[in-house]
Amino acid sequence: MSLTSLLAPFTLPLASLFAIPFLSSTSTSLNLLFFSLTWTTLALSYSPLQLEFFAPLFLRTVLYLLPAALFLLLDLAVPSLMVEFKAQREWGLPGRQKGGARKVRRVVAWSVLNVVLAVGLQAGVEW
């Protein structure tokens, strides 16, 4: 076997990895310029308190609460499928816990309250 035939499966991914930055229409420095202009416009448009409250609230909602809610809904809607992914099998499902639906609602309420308190505390420290 030649070296070319051994490296053939890797050439296309490596070529695209190295070629895409060179063939793109904008460079990294131009992207950083657009980012800094956007951030400056955003920072000048809103008060620091608004930025410190709404930006973390948005990020924590999108990156924590929505994925957690999605997985909770999957656990409750399709337990036969989700039991395959759980380390504790059926005992790891939220519907099988002691307390049932009441406990699930309580955990969800505490999670949302923790996020709101953390964002409020952060905004309070900034103010």
PDB file of C-alpha atoms in Angstrom:
ATOM      1  CA  MET A   1       0.000   0.000   0.000  1.00  0.00           C
ATOM      2  CA  SER A   2       1.233   3.430  -0.788  1.00  0.00           C
ATOM      3  CA  LEU A   3       1.255   6.361   1.572  1.00  0.00           C
ATOM      4  CA  THR A   4      -1.266   8.191  -0.617  1.00  0.00           C
ATOM      5  CA  SER A   5      -3.865   5.440  -0.297  1.00  0.00           C
ATOM      6  CA  LEU A   6      -3.383   5.373   3.479  1.00  0.00           C
ATOM      7  CA  LEU A   7      -3.873   9.129   3.798  1.00  0.00           C
ATOM      8  CA  ALA A   8      -6.753   9.405   1.311  1.00  0.00           C
ATOM      9  CA  PRO A   9      -9.567   9.243   3.937  1.00  0.00           C
ATOM     10  CA  PHE A  10      -7.973  12.102   5.869  1.00  0.00           C
ATOM     11  CA  THR A  11      -7.197  14.503   3.044  1.00  0.00           C
ATOM     12  CA  LEU A  12     -10.677  15.896   2.448  1.00  0.00           C
ATOM     13  CA  PRO A  13     -11.475  16.702   6.098  1.00  0.00           C
ATOM     14  CA  LEU A  14      -8.015  18.175   6.648  1.00  0.00           C
ATOM     15  CA  ALA A  15      -8.155  20.140   3.421  1.00  0.00           C
ATOM     16  CA  SER A  16     -11.522  21.623   4.328  1.00  0.00           C
ATOM     17  CA  LEU A  17     -10.306  22.381   7.850  1.00  0.00           C
ATOM     18  CA  PHE A  18      -7.315  24.321   6.582  1.00  0.00           C
ATOM     19  CA  ALA A  19      -8.893  25.782   3.440  1.00  0.00           C
ATOM     20  CA  ILE A  20     -12.095  27.234   4.873  1.00  0.00           C
ATOM     21  CA  PRO A  21     -10.382  30.055   6.814  1.00  0.00           C
ATOM     22  CA  PHE A  22      -8.350  31.009   3.732  1.00  0.00           C
ATOM     23  CA  LEU A  23     -11.307  30.891   1.358  1.00  0.00           C
ATOM     24  CA  SER A  24     -13.798  32.734   3.523  1.00  0.00           C
ATOM     25  CA  SER A  25     -14.767  36.252   2.609  1.00  0.00           C
ATOM     26  CA  THR A  26     -14.061  37.748   6.044  1.00  0.00           C
ATOM     27  CA  SER A  27     -11.028  37.343   8.219  1.00  0.00           C
ATOM     28  CA  THR A  28     -10.896  36.829  11.961  1.00  0.00           C
ATOM     29  CA  SER A  29      -9.853  40.409  12.582  1.00  0.00           C
ATOM     30  CA  LEU A  30     -12.860  41.641  10.617  1.00  0.00           C
ATOM     31  CA  ASN A  31     -15.145  39.362  12.652  1.00  0.00           C
ATOM     32  CA  LEU A  32     -13.623  40.761  15.850  1.00  0.00           C
ATOM     33  CA  LEU A  33     -14.239  44.273  14.548  1.00  0.00           C
ATOM     34  CA  PHE A  34     -17.919  43.489  13.891  1.00  0.00           C
ATOM     35  CA  PHE A  35     -18.222  41.874  17.332  1.00  0.00           C
ATOM     36  CA  SER A  36     -16.649  44.859  19.085  1.00  0.00           C
ATOM     37  CA  LEU A  37     -18.883  47.310  17.198  1.00  0.00           C
ATOM     38  CA  THR A  38     -21.975  45.275  18.063  1.00  0.00           C
ATOM     39  CA  TRP A  39     -20.976  44.994  21.712  1.00  0.00           C
ATOM     40  CA  THR A  40     -20.189  48.718  21.947  1.00  0.00           C
ATOM     41  CA  THR A  41     -23.554  49.597  20.424  1.00  0.00           C
ATOM     42  CA  LEU A  42     -25.308  47.245  22.834  1.00  0.00           C
ATOM     43  CA  ALA A  43     -23.392  48.562  25.843  1.00  0.00           C
ATOM     44  CA  LEU A  44     -24.151  52.179  24.938  1.00  0.00           C
ATOM     45  CA  SER A  45     -27.845  51.475  24.270  1.00  0.00           C
ATOM     46  CA  TYR A  46     -28.699  49.963  27.654  1.00  0.00           C
ATOM     47  CA  SER A  47     -27.829  50.738  31.237  1.00  0.00           C
ATOM     48  CA  PRO A  48     -25.312  48.482  33.017  1.00  0.00           C
ATOM     49  CA  LEU A  49     -28.072  47.234  35.316  1.00  0.00           C
ATOM     50  CA  GLN A  50     -30.199  46.161  32.351  1.00  0.00           C
ATOM     51  CA  LEU A  51     -27.232  44.355  30.810  1.00  0.00           C
ATOM     52  CA  GLU A  52     -26.330  42.666  34.092  1.00  0.00           C
ATOM     53  CA  PHE A  53     -29.896  41.494  34.648  1.00  0.00           C
ATOM     54  CA  PHE A  54     -31.310  40.587  31.252  1.00  0.00           C
ATOM     55  CA  ALA A  55     -28.225  39.108  29.551  1.00  0.00           C
ATOM     56  CA  PRO A  56     -27.560  36.476  32.271  1.00  0.00           C
ATOM     57  CA  LEU A  57     -31.287  35.815  32.597  1.00  0.00           C
ATOM     58  CA  PHE A  58     -31.525  35.171  28.858  1.00  0.00           C
ATOM     59  CA  LEU A  59     -28.390  32.992  28.829  1.00  0.00           C
ATOM     60  CA  ARG A  60     -29.421  30.949  31.865  1.00  0.00           C
ATOM     61  CA  THR A  61     -32.881  30.462  30.428  1.00  0.00           C
ATOM     62  CA  VAL A  62     -31.638  29.368  27.008  1.00  0.00           C
ATOM     63  CA  LEU A  63     -28.625  27.344  28.154  1.00  0.00           C
ATOM     64  CA  TYR A  64     -29.950  25.846  31.410  1.00  0.00           C
ATOM     65  CA  LEU A  65     -33.696  25.989  31.902  1.00  0.00           C
ATOM     66  CA  LEU A  66     -34.803  25.095  28.364  1.00  0.00           C
ATOM     67  CA  PRO A  67     -32.471  22.065  27.985  1.00  0.00           C
ATOM     68  CA  ALA A  68     -33.375  20.880  31.491  1.00  0.00           C
ATOM     69  CA  ALA A  69     -37.081  21.227  30.691  1.00  0.00           C
ATOM     70  CA  LEU A  70     -36.600  19.379  27.409  1.00  0.00           C
ATOM     71  CA  PHE A  71     -34.898  16.438  29.113  1.00  0.00           C
ATOM     72  CA  LEU A  72     -37.482  16.392  31.901  1.00  0.00           C
ATOM     73  CA  LEU A  73     -40.272  16.300  29.319  1.00  0.00           C
ATOM     74  CA  LEU A  74     -38.503  13.470  27.490  1.00  0.00           C
ATOM     75  CA  ASP A  75     -38.155  11.566  30.765  1.00  0.00           C
ATOM     76  CA  LEU A  76     -41.853  11.992  31.489  1.00  0.00           C
ATOM     77  CA  ALA A  77     -43.164  11.494  27.939  1.00  0.00           C
ATOM     78  CA  VAL A  78     -41.075   8.519  26.804  1.00  0.00           C
ATOM     79  CA  PRO A  79     -39.866   6.682  29.914  1.00  0.00           C
ATOM     80  CA  SER A  80     -39.404   3.400  28.038  1.00  0.00           C
ATOM     81  CA  LEU A  81     -36.818   5.047  25.777  1.00  0.00           C
ATOM     82  CA  MET A  82     -35.126   7.195  28.410  1.00  0.00           C
ATOM     83  CA  VAL A  83     -34.661   4.294  30.835  1.00  0.00           C
ATOM     84  CA  GLU A  84     -31.969   2.994  28.477  1.00  0.00           C
ATOM     85  CA  PHE A  85     -29.860   6.113  29.105  1.00  0.00           C
ATOM     86  CA  LYS A  86     -30.177   6.189  32.888  1.00  0.00           C
ATOM     87  CA  ALA A  87     -27.491   4.744  35.159  1.00  0.00           C
ATOM     88  CA  GLN A  88     -30.130   3.744  37.733  1.00  0.00           C
ATOM     89  CA  ARG A  89     -32.456   2.454  35.018  1.00  0.00           C
ATOM     90  CA  GLU A  90     -36.128   2.939  35.959  1.00  0.00           C
ATOM     91  CA  TRP A  91     -35.309   4.331  39.410  1.00  0.00           C
ATOM     92  CA  GLY A  92     -33.555   7.250  37.706  1.00  0.00           C
ATOM     93  CA  LEU A  93     -36.737   8.444  36.017  1.00  0.00           C
ATOM     94  CA  PRO A  94     -38.466  11.412  37.666  1.00  0.00           C
ATOM     95  CA  GLY A  95     -41.892   9.754  37.579  1.00  0.00           C
ATOM     96  CA  ARG A  96     -40.667   6.794  39.637  1.00  0.00           C
ATOM     97  CA  GLN A  97     -39.315   8.867  42.539  1.00  0.00           C
ATOM     98  CA  LYS A  98     -40.969   9.047  45.951  1.00  0.00           C
ATOM     99  CA  GLY A  99     -43.464  11.877  45.938  1.00  0.00           C
ATOM    100  CA  GLY A 100     -44.303  11.507  42.242  1.00  0.00           C
ATOM    101  CA  ALA A 101     -45.525  14.536  40.323  1.00  0.00           C
ATOM    102  CA  ARG A 102     -45.508  16.747  43.423  1.00  0.00           C
ATOM    103  CA  LYS A 103     -41.788  16.202  43.902  1.00  0.00           C
ATOM    104  CA  VAL A 104     -41.091  16.872  40.209  1.00  0.00           C
ATOM    105  CA  ARG A 105     -42.985  20.179  40.417  1.00  0.00           C
ATOM    106  CA  ARG A 106     -41.085  21.089  43.580  1.00  0.00           C
ATOM    107  CA  VAL A 107     -37.688  20.396  41.974  1.00  0.00           C
ATOM    108  CA  VAL A 108     -38.643  22.439  38.893  1.00  0.00           C
ATOM    109  CA  ALA A 109     -39.816  25.326  41.086  1.00  0.00           C
ATOM    110  CA  TRP A 110     -36.575  25.290  43.105  1.00  0.00           C
ATOM    111  CA  SER A 111     -34.489  25.229  39.928  1.00  0.00           C
ATOM    112  CA  VAL A 112     -36.296  28.225  38.452  1.00  0.00           C
ATOM    113  CA  LEU A 113     -36.138  30.054  41.789  1.00  0.00           C
ATOM    114  CA  ASN A 114     -32.383  29.419  42.028  1.00  0.00           C
ATOM    115  CA  VAL A 115     -31.819  30.881  38.557  1.00  0.00           C
ATOM    116  CA  VAL A 116     -33.937  33.954  39.316  1.00  0.00           C
ATOM    117  CA  LEU A 117     -32.211  34.478  42.689  1.00  0.00           C
ATOM    118  CA  ALA A 118     -28.749  34.136  41.142  1.00  0.00           C
ATOM    119  CA  VAL A 119     -29.562  36.653  38.410  1.00  0.00           C
ATOM    120  CA  GLY A 120     -31.151  39.000  40.950  1.00  0.00           C
ATOM    121  CA  LEU A 121     -28.134  38.741  43.238  1.00  0.00           C
ATOM    122  CA  GLN A 122     -25.794  39.434  40.339  1.00  0.00           C
ATOM    123  CA  ALA A 123     -27.837  42.480  39.303  1.00  0.00           C
ATOM    124  CA  GLY A 124     -27.974  43.641  42.930  1.00  0.00           C
ATOM    125  CA  VAL A 125     -24.203  43.436  43.285  1.00  0.00           C
ATOM    126  CA  GLU A 126     -23.775  45.381  40.049  1.00  0.00           C
ATOM    127  CA  TRP A 127     -26.260  48.064  41.068  1.00  0.00           C
TER     128      TRP A 127
END
